[in-house]
Tab-separated table of C-alpha atoms in Angstrom:
chain	number	residue	atom	x	y	z
A	9	MET	CA	96.796	-138.672	-199.770
A	10	ARG	CA	99.002	-139.384	-196.743
A	11	ARG	CA	101.690	-140.812	-199.032
A	12	MET	CA	101.571	-137.643	-201.161
A	13	ILE	CA	102.027	-135.495	-198.050
A	14	VAL	CA	105.012	-137.567	-196.911
A	15	VAL	CA	106.596	-137.350	-200.371
A	16	ALA	CA	105.985	-133.590	-200.512
A	17	ALA	CA	107.534	-133.120	-197.082
A	18	ALA	CA	110.570	-135.164	-198.069
A	19	LEU	CA	110.961	-133.198	-201.294
A	20	ALA	CA	110.732	-129.923	-199.383
A	21	ALA	CA	113.470	-131.139	-197.032
A	22	VAL	CA	115.712	-131.940	-200.002
A	23	LEU	CA	115.079	-128.593	-201.701
A	24	ALA	CA	115.378	-126.457	-198.576
A	25	PRO	CA	119.193	-126.268	-198.568
A	26	ALA	CA	119.267	-125.094	-202.177
A	27	ALA	CA	116.526	-122.573	-201.497
A	28	GLN	CA	118.433	-121.187	-198.510
A	29	ALA	CA	121.695	-120.722	-200.439
A	30	GLN	CA	123.201	-117.260	-200.246
A	31	VAL	CA	121.820	-114.761	-202.722
A	32	ALA	CA	124.307	-113.656	-205.358
A	33	SER	CA	124.898	-109.972	-205.871
A	34	PRO	CA	124.156	-109.087	-209.514
A	35	GLU	CA	125.927	-106.603	-211.727
A	36	VAL	CA	123.834	-103.450	-212.218
A	37	ASP	CA	124.026	-101.141	-215.258
A	38	GLY	CA	122.303	-97.847	-215.857
A	39	PRO	CA	120.427	-95.674	-215.732
A	40	VAL	CA	119.200	-96.936	-219.103
A	41	ASP	CA	117.994	-94.420	-221.673
A	42	GLY	CA	117.404	-94.096	-225.403
A	43	GLY	CA	115.761	-96.738	-227.517
A	44	VAL	CA	113.040	-96.484	-230.133
A	45	ARG	CA	110.444	-95.196	-227.667
A	46	GLY	CA	112.651	-92.923	-225.626
A	47	TYR	CA	111.071	-93.921	-222.326
A	48	PRO	CA	110.856	-97.119	-220.263
A	49	TRP	CA	108.025	-99.595	-220.234
A	50	ASN	CA	105.786	-98.824	-217.214
A	51	HIS	CA	106.773	-95.146	-217.354
A	52	SER	CA	104.554	-93.521	-214.724
A	53	LEU	CA	101.352	-91.825	-215.757
A	54	TYR	CA	101.400	-89.974	-212.451
A	55	ALA	CA	103.403	-86.771	-212.183
A	56	LEU	CA	106.720	-87.571	-210.532
A	57	ASP	CA	107.003	-84.304	-208.627
A	58	GLY	CA	110.017	-84.589	-206.374
A	59	TYR	CA	110.730	-88.130	-207.593
A	60	THR	CA	113.101	-89.680	-210.076
A	61	GLU	CA	112.246	-92.603	-212.321
A	62	ARG	CA	115.226	-94.561	-213.605
A	63	GLU	CA	115.557	-97.934	-215.267
A	64	TYR	CA	118.452	-100.308	-214.575
A	65	PHE	CA	119.541	-103.593	-216.055
A	66	PHE	CA	120.882	-106.193	-213.664
A	67	GLY	CA	122.264	-109.648	-214.274
A	68	GLY	CA	124.807	-112.335	-213.741
A	69	THR	CA	124.208	-116.018	-213.050
A	70	ALA	CA	120.787	-117.195	-211.866
A	71	THR	CA	120.193	-120.513	-210.135
A	72	ASN	CA	117.260	-122.852	-210.551
A	73	LEU	CA	116.867	-123.250	-206.811
A	74	ALA	CA	114.992	-126.545	-207.048
A	75	ARG	CA	117.561	-128.316	-209.209
A	76	GLY	CA	120.768	-126.383	-208.747
A	77	ALA	CA	121.139	-125.606	-212.460
A	78	THR	CA	122.587	-122.216	-213.389
A	79	ALA	CA	122.200	-119.903	-216.373
A	80	PRO	CA	123.269	-116.409	-217.381
A	81	TYR	CA	120.581	-113.739	-217.278
A	82	ARG	CA	120.049	-110.028	-217.650
A	83	SER	CA	116.772	-108.417	-216.605
A	84	ARG	CA	115.608	-104.975	-215.606
A	85	MET	CA	114.131	-102.988	-212.732
A	86	LEU	CA	112.256	-99.681	-212.814
A	87	VAL	CA	113.179	-97.550	-209.795
A	88	ARG	CA	111.292	-94.537	-208.420
A	89	LEU	CA	112.970	-92.604	-205.618
A	90	PRO	CA	112.435	-89.317	-203.790
A	91	GLU	CA	114.929	-86.737	-205.044
A	92	ASP	CA	115.445	-85.341	-201.558
A	93	PRO	CA	117.038	-87.985	-199.293
A	94	ASP	CA	115.336	-86.365	-196.309
A	95	ARG	CA	111.947	-87.275	-197.787
A	96	PHE	CA	112.760	-90.988	-197.946
A	97	ASN	CA	110.857	-92.943	-195.298
A	98	GLY	CA	113.313	-95.840	-195.433
A	99	THR	CA	111.012	-98.310	-197.213
A	100	VAL	CA	111.183	-99.674	-200.738
A	101	VAL	CA	108.196	-101.503	-202.188
A	102	VAL	CA	109.517	-104.153	-204.585
A	103	GLU	CA	106.935	-105.562	-206.975
A	104	TRP	CA	107.104	-108.863	-208.849
A	105	LEU	CA	105.570	-107.494	-212.039
A	106	ASN	CA	102.515	-109.354	-213.319
A	107	VAL	CA	102.817	-111.014	-216.748
A	108	THR	CA	99.268	-112.295	-217.305
A	109	GLY	CA	98.958	-110.090	-220.408
A	110	GLN	CA	102.363	-111.222	-221.727
A	111	ASN	CA	103.928	-107.959	-220.622
A	112	ASP	CA	104.975	-106.401	-217.336
A	113	LEU	CA	101.975	-104.975	-215.485
A	114	GLU	CA	102.224	-102.905	-212.329
A	115	THR	CA	99.516	-103.659	-209.783
A	116	VAL	CA	100.594	-101.537	-206.800
A	117	TRP	CA	101.429	-98.294	-208.585
A	118	PRO	CA	98.004	-97.600	-210.212
A	119	PRO	CA	95.946	-97.583	-206.970
A	120	ALA	CA	98.644	-96.465	-204.518
A	121	GLY	CA	101.544	-94.838	-206.375
A	122	GLU	CA	100.616	-91.258	-205.563
A	123	TYR	CA	100.176	-92.154	-201.895
A	124	LEU	CA	103.565	-93.896	-201.807
A	125	MET	CA	105.182	-90.747	-203.164
A	126	GLU	CA	103.355	-88.597	-200.599
A	127	GLN	CA	104.782	-90.835	-197.869
A	128	GLY	CA	108.321	-90.780	-199.245
A	129	ALA	CA	108.506	-94.488	-200.069
A	130	ALA	CA	110.582	-95.905	-202.922
A	131	TYR	CA	109.100	-98.222	-205.534
A	132	VAL	CA	110.876	-100.824	-207.670
A	133	GLY	CA	109.214	-102.955	-210.347
A	134	VAL	CA	111.155	-106.119	-211.215
A	135	SER	CA	110.904	-108.057	-214.481
A	136	ALA	CA	111.243	-111.477	-212.884
A	137	GLN	CA	109.586	-113.641	-215.549
A	138	LEU	CA	110.243	-114.564	-219.151
A	139	ALA	CA	106.781	-113.496	-220.388
A	140	GLY	CA	107.554	-109.894	-219.522
A	141	VAL	CA	110.890	-109.879	-221.320
A	142	CYS	CA	110.429	-111.931	-224.496
A	143	CYS	CA	109.164	-112.669	-227.148
A	144	LEU	CA	105.797	-111.242	-228.205
A	145	PRO	CA	105.050	-107.731	-229.546
A	146	THR	CA	103.912	-106.663	-226.073
A	147	THR	CA	107.086	-107.828	-224.316
A	148	LEU	CA	110.107	-105.649	-223.641
A	149	LYS	CA	112.425	-106.966	-226.338
A	150	LEU	CA	109.893	-106.459	-229.121
A	151	TRP	CA	108.180	-103.336	-227.769
A	152	ASP	CA	111.528	-101.534	-227.886
A	153	PRO	CA	114.081	-103.822	-229.585
A	154	VAL	CA	116.847	-101.244	-229.252
A	155	ARG	CA	116.493	-100.307	-225.602
A	156	TYR	CA	115.926	-103.869	-224.408
A	157	ALA	CA	118.235	-105.732	-226.798
A	158	PRO	CA	120.681	-106.700	-223.988
A	159	LEU	CA	118.047	-108.509	-221.902
A	160	LEU	CA	118.323	-112.277	-221.557
A	161	HIS	CA	115.948	-114.492	-219.594
A	162	PRO	CA	116.645	-118.226	-219.098
A	163	GLY	CA	113.064	-119.143	-218.110
A	164	ASP	CA	110.771	-119.017	-215.121
A	165	ASP	CA	112.544	-121.795	-213.224
A	166	PHE	CA	115.122	-119.083	-212.530
A	167	SER	CA	112.621	-116.329	-211.666
A	168	PHE	CA	112.783	-116.841	-207.891
A	169	ASP	CA	116.514	-116.267	-207.822
A	170	ILE	CA	116.255	-113.341	-210.238
A	171	PHE	CA	113.765	-111.640	-207.902
A	172	SER	CA	115.982	-112.316	-204.878
A	173	GLN	CA	119.018	-110.931	-206.691
A	174	ALA	CA	117.091	-107.750	-207.523
A	175	ILE	CA	116.420	-107.260	-203.817
A	176	GLN	CA	120.066	-108.031	-203.043
A	177	ALA	CA	121.085	-105.273	-205.467
A	178	LEU	CA	118.912	-102.844	-203.518
A	179	ARG	CA	119.906	-104.051	-200.059
A	180	ASP	CA	123.622	-104.543	-200.496
A	181	PRO	CA	124.877	-103.391	-203.892
A	182	SER	CA	128.330	-104.598	-204.867
A	183	GLY	CA	128.722	-101.870	-207.486
A	184	LEU	CA	126.244	-99.393	-208.898
A	185	ASP	CA	123.529	-98.619	-206.326
A	186	PRO	CA	119.979	-98.406	-207.774
A	187	MET	CA	118.907	-96.747	-204.503
A	188	ASP	CA	121.279	-93.854	-205.253
A	189	GLY	CA	122.717	-93.911	-201.757
A	190	LEU	CA	119.393	-93.659	-199.903
A	191	ALA	CA	119.446	-95.255	-196.452
A	192	LEU	CA	117.314	-98.334	-197.075
A	193	GLU	CA	115.783	-99.786	-193.916
A	194	HIS	CA	112.866	-101.965	-195.008
A	195	VAL	CA	111.856	-104.020	-198.041
A	196	VAL	CA	108.218	-104.821	-198.797
A	197	ALA	CA	107.775	-107.517	-201.460
A	198	THR	CA	104.484	-107.348	-203.290
A	199	GLY	CA	102.561	-108.779	-206.219
A	200	ALA	CA	98.995	-109.344	-207.365
A	201	SER	CA	97.066	-112.091	-209.146
A	202	GLN	CA	99.518	-114.081	-211.281
A	203	SER	CA	102.400	-112.513	-209.359
A	204	ALA	CA	100.633	-113.352	-206.097
A	205	SER	CA	100.725	-116.999	-207.171
A	206	ARG	CA	104.441	-116.768	-207.942
A	207	LEU	CA	105.109	-115.131	-204.593
A	208	THR	CA	103.104	-117.871	-202.887
A	209	SER	CA	105.524	-120.425	-204.381
A	210	PHE	CA	108.400	-118.108	-203.447
A	211	ILE	CA	107.222	-118.096	-199.815
A	212	ASN	CA	106.176	-121.728	-199.478
A	213	GLY	CA	109.273	-123.014	-201.282
A	214	GLY	CA	111.624	-121.307	-198.859
A	215	TYR	CA	113.007	-118.996	-201.521
A	216	ALA	CA	112.605	-115.848	-199.389
A	217	ARG	CA	116.236	-115.933	-198.267
A	218	GLY	CA	116.379	-112.791	-196.167
A	219	GLY	CA	116.164	-109.179	-197.191
A	220	ILE	CA	112.344	-109.010	-197.122
A	221	ASP	CA	110.634	-107.581	-194.036
A	222	VAL	CA	106.995	-108.146	-195.011
A	223	PHE	CA	104.939	-109.430	-197.941
A	224	THR	CA	101.827	-107.647	-199.171
A	225	ILE	CA	99.974	-110.078	-201.428
A	226	THR	CA	96.925	-108.812	-203.302
A	227	ARG	CA	94.115	-110.141	-205.482
A	228	GLY	CA	94.976	-113.828	-205.117
A	229	GLY	CA	97.741	-115.896	-203.649
A	230	GLY	CA	97.841	-118.500	-200.902
A	231	PRO	CA	97.365	-120.741	-199.136
A	232	PHE	CA	100.614	-120.030	-197.339
A	233	ASP	CA	102.705	-122.556	-195.406
A	234	ASP	CA	105.453	-120.277	-194.140
A	235	PHE	CA	104.789	-117.196	-192.025
A	236	SER	CA	108.359	-116.583	-190.884
A	237	THR	CA	108.046	-113.287	-192.790
A	238	PRO	CA	104.684	-111.600	-192.035
A	239	ILE	CA	102.093	-111.586	-194.799
A	240	PHE	CA	99.445	-108.905	-195.271
A	241	HIS	CA	96.824	-110.077	-197.750
A	242	LEU	CA	94.221	-108.064	-199.704
A	243	ASN	CA	91.569	-109.838	-201.777
A	244	GLU	CA	88.356	-109.083	-203.621
A	245	GLU	CA	85.100	-110.846	-202.864
A	246	GLY	CA	84.672	-114.433	-204.001
A	247	LEU	CA	88.210	-115.776	-203.714
A	248	ALA	CA	89.146	-118.818	-201.640
A	249	GLU	CA	88.757	-118.769	-197.875
A	250	HIS	CA	91.894	-118.298	-195.775
A	251	PRO	CA	92.852	-118.854	-192.133
A	252	PRO	CA	92.012	-116.307	-189.419
A	253	ASP	CA	94.247	-113.351	-188.684
A	254	ASP	CA	97.091	-113.698	-186.225
A	255	ASP	CA	100.346	-111.930	-185.420
A	256	ARG	CA	101.936	-113.093	-188.727
A	257	TYR	CA	98.997	-112.886	-191.132
A	258	VAL	CA	96.227	-110.342	-191.792
A	259	LEU	CA	93.647	-110.612	-194.587
A	260	TRP	CA	91.237	-107.954	-195.813
A	261	GLU	CA	88.421	-109.179	-198.112
A	262	GLU	CA	86.746	-106.319	-199.959
A	263	ALA	CA	83.024	-106.530	-200.585
A	264	GLY	CA	81.846	-105.158	-203.924
A	265	THR	CA	85.207	-105.445	-205.661
A	266	ALA	CA	86.519	-107.498	-208.566
A	267	HIS	CA	89.920	-108.759	-209.627
A	268	ALA	CA	90.694	-105.939	-212.085
A	269	PRO	CA	88.411	-103.024	-211.138
A	270	THR	CA	88.406	-99.476	-212.458
A	271	PRO	CA	90.985	-97.980	-210.032
A	272	TRP	CA	93.515	-100.371	-211.584
A	273	TRP	CA	92.137	-101.040	-215.056
A	274	GLY	CA	91.577	-97.352	-215.827
A	275	TYR	CA	95.283	-96.690	-215.319
A	276	VAL	CA	96.331	-99.719	-217.364
A	277	TRP	CA	94.000	-98.774	-220.221
A	278	ARG	CA	95.570	-95.313	-220.385
A	279	GLU	CA	98.973	-96.999	-220.554
A	280	ILE	CA	97.748	-99.178	-223.428
A	281	GLN	CA	96.539	-96.109	-225.297
A	282	ARG	CA	99.925	-94.421	-224.825
A	283	ASP	CA	102.181	-97.401	-225.484
A	284	HIS	CA	100.265	-99.272	-228.181
A	285	ALA	CA	97.898	-96.749	-229.757
A	286	ALA	CA	100.189	-93.710	-230.002
A	287	GLY	CA	98.011	-91.774	-227.586
A	288	LEU	CA	94.903	-92.029	-229.733
A	289	PRO	CA	91.587	-91.997	-227.808
A	290	VAL	CA	90.758	-95.616	-228.544
A	291	PRO	CA	87.465	-96.641	-226.867
A	292	ASP	CA	87.852	-99.163	-224.069
A	293	PRO	CA	86.122	-102.334	-225.313
A	294	LEU	CA	86.008	-103.861	-221.840
A	295	GLU	CA	84.225	-100.863	-220.375
A	296	ALA	CA	81.738	-100.924	-223.223
A	297	ALA	CA	81.065	-104.650	-223.027
A	298	CYS	CA	81.394	-105.290	-219.290
A	299	SER	CA	80.953	-102.013	-217.406
A	300	VAL	CA	84.008	-102.637	-215.245
A	301	ASN	CA	83.574	-102.930	-211.479
A	302	ARG	CA	84.191	-99.649	-209.629
A	303	GLY	CA	84.994	-100.980	-206.154
A	304	SER	CA	87.194	-98.658	-204.100
A	305	VAL	CA	90.302	-100.840	-204.041
A	306	ASP	CA	92.433	-97.695	-204.099
A	307	TYR	CA	91.195	-96.859	-200.584
A	308	SER	CA	92.172	-100.339	-199.390
A	309	SER	CA	95.566	-100.230	-201.113
A	310	ARG	CA	96.472	-96.933	-199.516
A	311	ALA	CA	95.235	-97.988	-196.079
A	312	LEU	CA	97.189	-101.242	-196.247
A	313	ALA	CA	100.305	-99.328	-197.346
A	314	HIS	CA	99.874	-97.086	-194.303
A	315	TRP	CA	99.586	-100.031	-191.925
A	316	THR	CA	102.503	-101.822	-193.539
A	317	GLN	CA	104.732	-98.819	-192.879
A	318	ARG	CA	103.376	-98.591	-189.330
A	319	PHE	CA	104.221	-102.266	-188.797
A	320	LEU	CA	107.755	-101.718	-190.049
A	321	GLU	CA	108.230	-98.752	-187.728
A	322	ASP	CA	106.740	-100.052	-184.472
A	323	GLY	CA	105.328	-103.542	-185.015
A	324	THR	CA	101.648	-102.534	-185.039
A	325	LEU	CA	99.643	-104.952	-187.192
A	326	PRO	CA	96.967	-103.804	-189.642
A	327	PRO	CA	93.530	-103.948	-188.006
A	328	SER	CA	91.450	-107.014	-188.748
A	329	ALA	CA	88.315	-106.637	-190.860
A	330	PRO	CA	85.220	-108.845	-191.156
A	331	ARG	CA	85.464	-111.619	-193.727
A	332	ILE	CA	83.041	-112.053	-196.623
A	333	GLU	CA	79.996	-114.057	-195.573
A	334	ARG	CA	79.299	-117.328	-197.385
A	335	ASP	CA	76.216	-119.492	-197.719
A	336	ALA	CA	75.966	-123.204	-196.989
A	337	SER	CA	77.452	-124.044	-200.393
A	338	GLY	CA	80.456	-121.791	-199.817
A	339	GLU	CA	79.327	-119.130	-202.285
A	340	VAL	CA	79.356	-115.417	-201.444
A	341	SER	CA	76.211	-114.494	-199.530
A	342	ARG	CA	74.384	-111.552	-201.135
A	343	ASP	CA	71.741	-109.099	-199.977
A	344	GLU	CA	68.518	-108.073	-201.710
A	345	HIS	CA	70.508	-105.798	-204.046
A	346	GLY	CA	72.956	-108.533	-205.049
A	347	LEU	CA	75.786	-106.982	-203.027
A	348	ALA	CA	78.138	-109.186	-201.023
A	349	ARG	CA	77.487	-109.442	-197.303
A	350	GLY	CA	80.262	-108.940	-194.780
A	351	GLY	CA	83.849	-108.189	-195.650
A	352	LEU	CA	85.661	-104.864	-195.689
A	353	ARG	CA	82.872	-102.537	-196.808
A	354	HIS	CA	83.930	-99.151	-198.059
A	355	PRO	CA	81.225	-96.446	-198.012
A	356	PHE	CA	79.936	-96.791	-201.560
A	357	VAL	CA	79.294	-100.484	-200.936
A	358	HIS	CA	77.936	-100.141	-197.416
A	359	VAL	CA	75.778	-97.141	-198.460
A	360	PRO	CA	75.281	-98.116	-202.112
A	361	VAL	CA	73.954	-96.145	-205.038
A	362	ALA	CA	74.929	-98.772	-207.654
A	363	TYR	CA	75.619	-102.473	-208.024
A	364	ASN	CA	79.244	-103.605	-207.867
A	365	SER	CA	80.290	-107.229	-207.860
A	366	ALA	CA	83.085	-109.603	-208.805
A	367	GLU	CA	80.488	-111.563	-210.768
A	368	GLY	CA	79.828	-110.923	-214.435
A	369	CYS	CA	82.757	-110.164	-216.724
A	370	PRO	CA	85.618	-112.502	-215.734
A	371	LEU	CA	88.332	-110.609	-213.806
A	372	TRP	CA	86.731	-107.208	-214.415
A	373	GLY	CA	83.437	-107.908	-212.624
A	374	THR	CA	80.397	-105.663	-212.991
A	375	HIS	CA	79.228	-102.145	-212.249
A	376	ARG	CA	75.559	-101.436	-212.919
A	377	SER	CA	73.982	-98.055	-212.292
A	378	TRP	CA	70.738	-97.796	-210.362
A	379	SER	CA	67.876	-95.569	-211.403
A	380	SER	CA	67.194	-92.376	-209.522
A	381	ALA	CA	63.870	-93.848	-208.433
A	382	LYS	CA	65.641	-96.748	-206.709
A	383	ILE	CA	68.220	-94.460	-205.104
A	384	ARG	CA	65.475	-92.155	-203.784
A	385	SER	CA	63.617	-95.173	-202.401
A	386	LEU	CA	66.695	-96.012	-200.312
A	387	TYR	CA	67.554	-92.427	-199.360
A	388	PRO	CA	64.550	-90.079	-199.577
A	389	THR	CA	66.768	-86.982	-199.373
A	390	HIS	CA	70.266	-86.137	-200.478
A	391	ASP	CA	71.084	-84.860	-197.002
A	392	GLY	CA	70.050	-88.207	-195.557
A	393	TYR	CA	72.275	-90.040	-198.023
A	394	VAL	CA	75.263	-87.848	-197.200
A	395	ALA	CA	74.672	-88.378	-193.490
A	396	GLN	CA	74.749	-92.168	-193.881
A	397	VAL	CA	77.908	-92.065	-195.993
A	398	THR	CA	79.617	-89.735	-193.538
A	399	ALA	CA	78.718	-91.878	-190.537
A	400	TRP	CA	80.131	-95.027	-192.153
A	401	ALA	CA	83.244	-93.234	-193.405
A	402	ASP	CA	83.870	-91.999	-189.875
A	403	HIS	CA	83.431	-95.575	-188.585
A	404	GLU	CA	85.949	-96.899	-191.130
A	405	LEU	CA	88.364	-94.130	-190.215
A	406	ALA	CA	88.108	-95.083	-186.541
A	407	GLN	CA	88.677	-98.748	-187.399
A	408	GLY	CA	91.741	-97.949	-189.510
A	409	TRP	CA	90.283	-99.214	-192.782
A	410	LEU	CA	90.102	-95.741	-194.328
A	411	LEU	CA	92.749	-93.029	-194.242
A	412	PRO	CA	91.809	-89.448	-193.246
A	413	ALA	CA	92.306	-88.072	-196.770
A	414	ASP	CA	90.168	-90.850	-198.233
A	415	ARG	CA	87.473	-90.261	-195.612
A	416	ASP	CA	87.319	-86.656	-196.792
A	417	ASP	CA	87.266	-87.820	-200.421
A	418	VAL	CA	84.316	-90.104	-199.671
A	419	VAL	CA	82.292	-87.313	-198.059
A	420	ALA	CA	83.077	-84.849	-200.849
A	421	LYS	CA	81.946	-87.354	-203.491
A	422	ALA	CA	78.710	-88.023	-201.605
A	423	GLN	CA	78.014	-84.302	-201.300
A	424	ALA	CA	78.581	-83.824	-205.039
A	425	PHE	CA	76.368	-86.789	-205.904
A	426	ASP	CA	72.997	-85.004	-205.829
A	427	ALA	CA	71.663	-85.627	-209.337
A	428	PRO	CA	69.316	-88.540	-208.401
A	429	TRP	CA	67.349	-86.076	-206.277
A	430	THR	CA	67.436	-83.248	-208.840
A	431	GLN	CA	68.123	-84.376	-212.407
A	432	GLY	CA	66.893	-87.909	-212.946
A	433	THR	CA	69.267	-90.569	-214.218
A	434	CYS	CA	71.417	-88.472	-216.531
A	435	TYR	CA	73.998	-88.009	-213.792
A	436	ASP	CA	75.923	-90.970	-215.248
A	437	THR	CA	76.201	-89.727	-218.840
A	438	ALA	CA	77.878	-87.015	-220.865
A	439	ASN	CA	74.828	-84.752	-220.519
A	440	GLU	CA	75.041	-84.051	-216.799
A	441	ALA	CA	72.777	-80.998	-216.907
A	442	ALA	CA	69.826	-82.879	-218.382
A	443	ASN	CA	66.702	-83.384	-216.267
A	444	GLU	CA	65.282	-86.761	-217.183
A	445	ARG	CA	61.754	-86.171	-215.945
A	446	GLY	CA	59.834	-85.719	-219.202
A	447	PRO	CA	56.807	-87.759	-220.323
A	448	LEU	CA	58.967	-89.906	-222.606
A	449	SER	CA	62.417	-89.600	-221.100
A	450	GLU	CA	61.437	-90.712	-217.599
A	451	PRO	CA	59.959	-94.112	-218.562
A	452	ILE	CA	62.802	-94.719	-221.020
A	453	GLY	CA	65.279	-93.827	-218.307
A	454	ASP	CA	63.720	-96.192	-215.790
A	455	ALA	CA	63.578	-98.997	-218.361
A	456	SER	CA	67.262	-98.545	-219.191
A	457	PHE	CA	68.171	-99.808	-215.706
A	458	ASP	CA	66.376	-103.106	-216.144
A	459	PRO	CA	68.853	-105.762	-214.889
A	460	ALA	CA	67.677	-108.077	-217.673
A	461	LEU	CA	69.241	-105.791	-220.283
A	462	PRO	CA	72.797	-106.577	-221.362
A	463	LEU	CA	75.215	-104.036	-219.924
A	464	GLY	CA	76.101	-102.557	-223.296
A	465	THR	CA	72.419	-102.127	-224.174
A	466	GLN	CA	71.745	-100.463	-220.837
A	467	ARG	CA	74.490	-97.939	-221.423
A	468	HIS	CA	73.450	-97.123	-225.007
A	469	VAL	CA	69.752	-96.713	-224.174
A	470	ARG	CA	70.597	-94.353	-221.336
A	471	ASP	CA	72.993	-92.289	-223.443
A	472	VAL	CA	70.510	-91.922	-226.302
A	473	ASN	CA	67.850	-90.896	-223.829
A	474	CYS	CA	70.025	-88.322	-222.079
A	475	ASN	CA	71.723	-86.959	-225.171
A	476	ALA	CA	68.773	-86.917	-227.571
A	477	VAL	CA	65.361	-87.409	-225.971
A	478	VAL	CA	65.927	-85.169	-222.947
A	479	PRO	CA	67.450	-82.221	-224.870
A	480	ALA	CA	64.444	-82.375	-227.198
A	481	GLY	CA	62.209	-81.662	-224.195
A	482	LEU	CA	60.389	-84.986	-224.400
């Protein structure tokens, strides 16, 4: 092992000069329009009120920073900017787009895009890797072979330099300015899951050659060897342990969340319906088979975005949060309801009315409804439930883990969630007005929440009960 460490250190010393070479300034073309589809891949599902969304191609010569080899390339970036320069807060969030699905996936925009626009931030998604560009039906060049015909990617050995050149084009354009003249002050580099792994190599390999003020790494990534640029890290429960917080590194571990929960997956599924199913209401097979985790990662994403901007403005670090508790074997410690102990606990995990976990369906985790009887056993009255949620939301607000608007959202949702005390278990189905307290419907309803039932069976039994048995008065 010692010999491997020595060899690795020597190799790093050899590669460091290449990694620190000056970043080339690419040629930028655009805005790009036309094509078969008539809109760019990753076109926002959120209304872009007061924002522009433009796509640019950029390219030139990329360098394999480990070996010094060079190759021509041409990739693309999707740029969202405030129309009014006075609204711009000076920060651009630059995402290394995730290519796990063999296409470019945004991970920041689904949970936090609307908040970023409220705050006046810019967002840029960069196609850094080959799997997003070519050559499957889901990739750019085949999804719209006319619009993306000019793109050329030499392979992922060149992806680190391609990402750096994209940032160079934003920071110090030599020609066309993708920032449209906005006064750029700060760059936040971000990525999740597969992209978090690539950014980990980007950081540890010394490829972050200036231009980046802070990294926000989510849903994976690490361990990190280089903290010369601060790293703010957001993970779900169950991922690897990481070092304690300090003045260059802060980690939030979210209890009750999975890798690809509903606040992200719901957005992506709507994109899939638009971009691959012509807008048809195709049922979500993952939701039907897995019952995707519903952890409030959108609250965390927005709060971390707030603290990142605060750090850039005055150096204030995000507040630390408790880490997930682990048992003697290193596994996540769980309470009597199966919920993770410790960690960043948003209100609907700390004051639960359902089971949410990273366990179950790989990546998507599990959400399992609880019966009204169980919910009433934990909170005898609706007022008591709302009081507990409000108290914890106020605590999170004071700690800085929850933003004021999200605190209000939490309380409003708790106030609206009164069906377990009034209508039985039909609150989670299409028939929200049904009162599942009949001689047949009540025992069927309680049985439908049996944890031994497969998730799909649970859902179907409950829906039949609420949509057929209850309306029949049984």
